[in-house]
């Protein structure tokens, strides 16, 4: 008869795995699949990650949409009852930014990426309405009642020194958590952003990348905070990893999960690649998830003092790195400049097959 492992060995093994796992809070302006959705599902499925929760913030999407789409994708990976979703700020810090956006685009111009996320269309209503419209069914679970900011504060205090905050959307929730509870700063293990663009043009304006353009004041508060460590995955790395039609089709061929497959089949990318076979997209947030899973993917980085321009003008949301001396109060950040493209895509395809 096969000898059963002593219970103590199993308990120790489970404790060891739990201890070795990175505790991650994913703060996101969630979308279906690429890029925030794939990033979230990869993180949840990685054995080295404990996804403590998902906090939604306005940016690429409205919080109602981001919440519905996060819940549905957590359902897809059978995590809807395991990973809490907490709803966050539905507006950036600058008053009336959505209302004045049409004029702002005239005033300050538009970058190479015309997409303006939630600034380009009206709030669609409640997360329940979005869920039913997209999925024709009643939601399986609801977001928790706790606000995203309070969830972040509570989880960091519950796990001092252990929590990584992956900020893959505008930094509004993160900034307000830091303002509400500055005592959590030394308790945060590290912050990893998808945001900014230091050595190349922005995408949303020539000066600014979308996430930090969407709420420059919040990004400035965040990057100027003396975290133990902050890692920035900006366009400097992200725009070196193009996402072309053949990669999208390869993902479509690999994914078996019916919920994810339907999202792939109905995604706007199908239309964009169909209209222009040479259309180039990017995977931005997925790179953050990938380097959390395997930090050896990073092939080039530089640590410099950084800041964000929060003056309402042509440079609003611009991220700045200081080769010599930064402004008073600026903090150092690890700016990721490149990753191993082949190993990155292998990891992405591998995880897409696990959904
Ligand atoms: C960032 O903006 C969003 O569109 C993406 O999800 C990514 O976080 C890229 O500028
Ligand atoms: Ca995002």
Coordinates of C-alpha atoms and ligand atoms in Angstrom, one line a residue:
X1 CA 0.0 0.0 0.0
X2 CA 1.4 3.4 -1.0
X3 CA 2.7 5.2 2.1
X4 CA 0.9 8.4 2.6
X5 CA 3.1 11.4 3.3
X6 CA 3.0 12.3 7.0
X7 CA 0.4 15.0 7.6
X8 CA 3.1 17.3 9.0
X9 CA 5.1 17.1 5.8
X10 CA 2.1 18.1 3.7
X11 CA 1.3 21.0 6.1
X12 CA 4.9 22.2 6.0
X13 CA 4.9 22.0 2.2
X14 CA 1.6 24.0 2.0
X15 CA 3.0 26.5 4.4
X16 CA 6.2 26.8 2.5
X17 CA 4.4 27.4 -0.8
X18 CA 2.1 30.0 0.9
X19 CA 5.1 31.7 2.4
X20 CA 7.1 31.7 -0.9
X21 CA 4.2 33.2 -2.9
X22 CA 4.3 36.8 -3.8
X23 CA 1.2 38.6 -2.5
X24 CA -0.1 40.9 -5.2
X25 CA -2.9 43.5 -5.3
X26 CA -3.8 44.2 -8.9
X27 CA -5.0 47.8 -9.4
X28 CA -6.5 48.0 -12.8
X29 CA -8.6 49.9 -15.3
X30 CA -9.7 46.4 -16.4
X31 CA -10.5 45.4 -20.0
X32 CA -11.5 42.1 -21.5
X33 CA -8.4 40.0 -22.3
X34 CA -5.7 42.3 -23.7
X35 CA -4.1 43.6 -21.8
X36 CA -5.4 44.0 -18.2
X37 CA -7.5 40.8 -18.3
X38 CA -4.7 38.5 -19.6
X39 CA -2.4 40.0 -17.0
X40 CA -4.9 39.3 -14.2
X41 CA -5.5 35.7 -15.3
X42 CA -1.8 35.0 -15.6
X43 CA -1.1 36.3 -12.1
X44 CA -4.0 34.2 -10.6
X45 CA -2.8 31.1 -12.3
X46 CA 0.9 31.4 -11.4
X47 CA 1.8 29.1 -8.5
X48 CA 4.3 31.7 -7.2
X49 CA 1.6 34.4 -6.8
X50 CA -1.2 34.9 -4.3
X51 CA -3.6 37.4 -5.9
X52 CA -4.9 39.0 -2.8
X53 CA -7.5 41.1 -4.7
X54 CA -8.3 43.2 -7.7
X55 CA -9.1 46.9 -7.3
X56 CA -10.7 48.7 -10.2
X57 CA -10.1 52.3 -11.2
X58 CA -11.3 54.6 -13.9
X59 CA -9.1 55.0 -16.9
X60 CA -9.1 52.8 -20.0
X61 CA -12.6 51.7 -18.8
X62 CA -15.2 53.0 -16.4
X63 CA -15.2 51.3 -13.0
X64 CA -18.6 49.7 -13.7
X65 CA -17.1 48.1 -16.9
X66 CA -13.8 47.2 -15.3
X67 CA -15.6 45.5 -12.4
X68 CA -17.9 43.5 -14.6
X69 CA -15.0 42.4 -16.9
X70 CA -12.8 41.5 -13.9
X71 CA -15.5 39.4 -12.3
X72 CA -16.2 37.6 -15.6
X73 CA -12.5 36.8 -16.2
X74 CA -12.1 35.6 -12.7
X75 CA -15.0 33.3 -13.3
X76 CA -13.3 32.1 -16.4
X77 CA -10.3 30.9 -14.3
X78 CA -12.5 29.6 -11.5
X79 CA -11.4 32.3 -9.1
X80 CA -14.6 34.4 -8.8
X81 CA -15.2 33.1 -5.3
X82 CA -11.5 33.2 -4.4
X83 CA -10.2 36.7 -5.5
X84 CA -12.1 39.7 -4.2
X85 CA -12.8 42.7 -6.4
X86 CA -13.1 46.1 -4.8
X87 CA -14.4 49.1 -6.7
X88 CA -12.3 52.3 -6.7
X89 CA -12.3 55.8 -7.9
X90 CA -14.7 56.5 -10.8
X91 CA -13.0 59.9 -11.6
X92 CA -9.4 61.1 -11.7
X93 CA -8.2 63.7 -9.2
X94 CA -8.5 66.7 -11.6
X95 CA -12.1 68.0 -11.3
X96 CA -14.4 67.6 -14.4
X97 CA -11.6 65.9 -16.5
X98 CA -14.1 63.8 -18.4
X99 CA -16.3 66.8 -19.2
X100 CA -13.5 69.0 -20.4
X101 CA -11.7 66.3 -22.4
X102 CA -13.0 67.3 -25.8
X103 CA -11.6 70.8 -25.3
X104 CA -8.4 69.5 -23.8
X105 CA -7.7 67.4 -26.8
X106 CA -8.0 70.5 -28.9
X107 CA -5.9 72.5 -26.6
X108 CA -3.0 70.1 -26.1
X109 CA -3.3 67.7 -29.1
X110 CA -3.3 64.0 -29.4
X111 CA -0.5 61.4 -29.5
X112 CA 0.0 58.4 -31.9
X113 CA -2.7 56.5 -30.0
X114 CA -6.1 58.2 -30.4
X115 CA -7.7 55.9 -27.9
X116 CA -8.8 57.9 -24.8
X117 CA -10.5 55.1 -22.9
X118 CA -13.4 56.2 -20.6
X119 CA -12.7 59.9 -21.6
X120 CA -14.1 59.0 -25.0
X121 CA -17.6 57.7 -24.2
X122 CA -20.3 58.0 -21.5
X123 CA -20.4 56.0 -18.3
X124 CA -22.5 52.9 -19.3
X125 CA -24.2 52.6 -15.9
X126 CA -23.9 50.0 -13.1
X127 CA -21.5 47.0 -13.1
X128 CA -24.6 44.8 -13.0
X129 CA -26.0 46.4 -16.2
X130 CA -22.6 46.1 -17.9
X131 CA -22.4 42.4 -16.9
X132 CA -25.9 41.6 -18.2
X133 CA -25.3 43.5 -21.4
X134 CA -22.1 41.7 -22.2
X135 CA -22.9 38.3 -20.9
X136 CA -26.7 38.0 -21.0
X137 CA -26.7 36.4 -17.5
X138 CA -26.9 37.3 -13.9
X139 CA -23.5 37.9 -12.3
X140 CA -22.2 34.9 -10.4
X141 CA -20.5 37.0 -7.7
X142 CA -20.4 40.7 -6.7
X143 CA -17.6 43.0 -5.9
X144 CA -16.9 43.4 -2.1
X145 CA -18.6 46.4 -0.4
X146 CA -15.2 47.8 0.7
X147 CA -13.8 50.6 -1.3
X148 CA -10.6 49.8 -3.3
X149 CA -8.6 52.3 -1.2
X150 CA -9.7 50.7 2.1
X151 CA -9.0 47.3 0.7
X152 CA -5.4 48.3 -0.2
X153 CA -4.8 49.8 3.2
X154 CA -6.3 46.8 5.0
X155 CA -4.4 44.2 3.0
X156 CA -1.0 46.0 3.4
X157 CA -1.6 46.3 7.1
X158 CA -2.6 42.6 7.3
X159 CA 0.6 41.5 5.5
X160 CA 3.3 44.1 6.4
X161 CA 6.3 43.9 4.2
X162 CA 4.8 41.3 1.9
X163 CA 2.4 43.0 -0.5
X164 CA 3.3 44.1 -4.1
X165 CA 0.9 46.6 -5.6
X166 CA 0.8 46.2 -9.4
X167 CA -0.6 49.5 -10.7
X168 CA -1.6 48.8 -14.3
X169 CA -4.0 51.7 -14.6
X170 CA -4.1 55.3 -13.5
X171 CA -2.7 55.7 -10.0
X172 CA -5.8 57.3 -8.4
X173 CA -6.6 54.4 -6.0
X174 CA -3.0 54.0 -5.0
X175 CA -2.4 57.8 -4.5
X176 CA -5.6 58.1 -2.3
X177 CA -4.6 55.1 -0.2
X178 CA -1.2 56.8 0.4
X179 CA -2.9 60.0 1.4
X180 CA -5.5 58.3 3.6
X181 CA -3.0 56.0 5.4
X182 CA 0.7 57.2 4.9
X183 CA 1.7 54.7 7.6
X184 CA 1.4 52.0 5.0
X185 CA 4.3 53.3 2.9
X186 CA 7.1 51.3 4.8
X187 CA 4.8 48.3 4.9
X188 CA 4.5 48.0 1.1
X189 CA 7.0 45.5 -0.3
X190 CA 7.1 47.2 -3.7
X191 CA 5.1 48.9 -6.4
X192 CA 5.2 47.9 -10.0
X193 CA 3.6 50.2 -12.5
X194 CA 2.6 50.0 -16.1
X195 CA 2.9 53.6 -16.8
X196 CA 5.0 56.5 -18.1
X197 CA 7.4 56.9 -21.0
X198 CA 10.9 58.2 -20.2
X199 CA 13.1 57.8 -23.3
X200 CA 10.5 57.9 -26.0
X201 CA 7.3 59.8 -26.9
X202 CA 4.1 59.2 -25.0
X203 CA 1.2 57.4 -26.7
X204 CA -1.8 59.6 -25.7
X205 CA 0.0 62.9 -26.2
X206 CA 3.5 63.3 -27.5
X207 CA 4.5 63.9 -23.8
X208 CA 2.4 61.3 -21.9
X209 CA 1.6 57.6 -21.7
X210 CA -2.1 56.9 -21.1
X211 CA -2.2 55.7 -17.5
X212 CA -0.2 58.6 -16.1
X213 CA -1.9 61.1 -18.5
X214 CA -5.3 59.9 -17.2
X215 CA -4.4 61.1 -13.7
X216 CA -1.1 63.0 -13.5
X217 CA -1.6 64.3 -10.0
X218 CA -2.1 60.7 -8.8
X219 CA 1.0 59.4 -10.6
X220 CA 3.1 62.3 -9.2
X221 CA 1.9 61.4 -5.7
X222 CA 2.8 57.7 -6.2
X223 CA 6.2 58.0 -7.8
X224 CA 7.3 60.6 -5.2
X225 CA 6.5 58.3 -2.4
X226 CA 9.5 56.7 -0.7
X227 CA 8.5 53.1 -1.3
X228 CA 11.1 50.4 -0.5
X229 CA 11.1 49.8 -4.2
X230 CA 9.2 51.0 -7.3
X231 CA 9.5 49.4 -10.7
X232 CA 8.2 51.2 -13.8
X233 CA 7.3 49.3 -16.9
X234 CA 6.7 52.2 -19.3
X235 CA 6.5 52.5 -23.1
X236 CA 10.3 52.3 -23.2
X237 CA 9.9 48.5 -22.7
X238 CA 6.3 48.0 -23.8
X239 CA 6.7 49.5 -27.3
X240 CA 9.6 47.2 -28.0
X241 CA 7.2 44.2 -27.8
X242 CA 4.8 44.6 -30.7
X243 CA 1.5 42.6 -30.8
X244 CA 0.7 41.7 -34.4
X245 CA -2.0 39.7 -36.1
X246 CA -0.1 36.5 -36.1
X247 CA 0.5 36.6 -32.4
X248 CA -3.2 37.3 -31.8
X249 CA -4.1 34.4 -34.0
X250 CA -1.7 32.1 -32.2
X251 CA -3.3 33.1 -28.8
X252 CA -6.7 32.3 -30.3
X253 CA -5.5 28.9 -31.4
X254 CA -4.1 28.1 -27.9
X255 CA -6.9 29.3 -25.7
X256 CA -9.5 26.6 -25.0
X257 CA -11.4 28.3 -22.1
X258 CA -14.9 29.1 -23.6
X259 CA -15.3 32.4 -21.8
X260 CA -11.9 33.7 -22.8
X261 CA -12.3 32.3 -26.4
X262 CA -15.6 34.3 -26.8
X263 CA -13.8 37.4 -25.6
X264 CA -11.0 36.8 -28.1
X265 CA -13.6 36.3 -30.9
X266 CA -15.5 39.4 -30.2
X267 CA -12.6 41.8 -29.2
X268 CA -12.1 45.0 -31.1
X269 CA -8.7 43.7 -32.1
X270 CA -10.3 41.3 -34.5
X271 CA -11.7 44.3 -36.4
X272 CA -8.4 46.3 -36.2
X273 CA -6.3 43.4 -37.5
X274 CA -9.0 42.6 -40.1
X275 CA -8.9 46.2 -41.4
X276 CA -5.1 46.3 -41.5
X277 CA -3.1 43.1 -41.5
X278 CA -0.1 45.1 -40.5
X279 CA -1.8 46.8 -37.5
X280 CA 0.5 47.0 -34.5
X281 CA -0.9 46.7 -31.0
X282 CA 1.0 46.3 -27.7
X283 CA 0.5 44.1 -24.6
X284 CA 1.6 46.7 -22.0
X285 CA 0.2 45.3 -18.6
X286 CA 0.9 41.7 -19.6
X287 CA 4.6 42.6 -19.3
X288 CA 4.1 43.6 -15.7
X289 CA 2.4 40.3 -15.0
X290 CA 5.2 38.4 -16.8
X291 CA 8.0 40.1 -14.9
X292 CA 6.2 39.5 -11.6
X293 CA 6.1 35.8 -12.6
X294 CA 9.6 35.7 -13.9
X295 CA 11.8 38.7 -13.1
X296 CA 14.7 37.2 -15.2
X297 CA 12.8 38.3 -18.3
X298 CA 14.1 41.8 -17.6
X299 CA 17.2 42.3 -19.9
X300 CA 17.7 46.1 -19.5
X301 CA 16.9 48.6 -16.8
X302 CA 18.2 51.8 -15.2
X303 CA 17.6 53.2 -11.7
X304 CA 17.0 57.0 -11.7
X305 CA 15.1 59.6 -9.8
X306 CA 11.7 60.2 -11.5
X307 CA 8.9 62.7 -11.5
X308 CA 5.6 63.4 -13.3
X309 CA 4.5 66.7 -14.7
X310 CA 1.1 67.7 -13.2
X311 CA 0.9 71.1 -14.7
X312 CA -2.2 71.4 -17.0
X313 CA -0.6 72.0 -20.3
X314 CA 1.1 70.4 -23.2
X315 CA 3.3 68.2 -20.9
X316 CA 0.4 67.2 -18.6
X317 CA 1.2 63.6 -17.4
X318 CA 4.7 63.5 -18.8
X319 CA 7.1 61.2 -17.0
X320 CA 10.6 62.4 -16.4
X321 CA 13.9 60.6 -15.5
X322 CA 16.9 62.5 -14.2
X323 CA 20.3 61.4 -15.3
X324 CA 22.0 63.8 -13.0
X325 CA 19.9 65.3 -10.2
X326 CA 16.2 65.0 -9.7
X327 CA 13.9 67.7 -8.2
X328 CA 13.8 67.9 -4.4
X329 CA 11.7 65.0 -3.1
X330 CA 12.0 62.9 -6.2
X331 CA 12.4 59.2 -5.5
X332 CA 14.4 56.5 -7.4
X333 CA 12.7 54.0 -9.6
X334 CA 13.8 51.0 -11.6
X335 CA 12.9 51.9 -15.1
X336 CA 12.6 48.7 -17.2
X337 CA 14.0 49.4 -20.7
X338 CA 13.7 45.9 -22.3
X339 CA 12.7 42.3 -21.7
X340 CA 13.5 39.0 -23.4
X341 CA 10.9 39.0 -26.2
X342 CA 11.1 35.3 -27.1
X343 CA 10.9 34.1 -23.5
X344 CA 8.1 36.6 -22.8
X345 CA 5.9 35.3 -25.7
X346 CA 6.7 31.7 -24.7
X347 CA 5.5 32.5 -21.1
X348 CA 2.3 34.2 -22.5
X349 CA 1.4 31.3 -24.8
X350 CA 2.1 28.9 -22.0
X351 CA -0.3 30.7 -19.6
X352 CA -3.0 31.2 -22.3
X353 CA -3.1 27.4 -22.7
X354 CA -3.8 27.1 -18.9
X355 CA -6.9 29.4 -18.8
Ligands
LIG1 C1 -1.9 51.6 -20.8 O1 -3.1 52.1 -21.1 C2 -4.1 51.1 -21.2 O2 -4.7 51.3 -22.4 C3 -3.4 49.8 -21.1 O3 -4.2 48.9 -20.4 C4 -2.1 50.1 -20.4 O4 -2.3 50.0 -19.0 C5 -1.0 51.7 -22.0 O5 -0.6 53.1 -22.2
LIG2 CA1 -4.3 49.0 -17.9

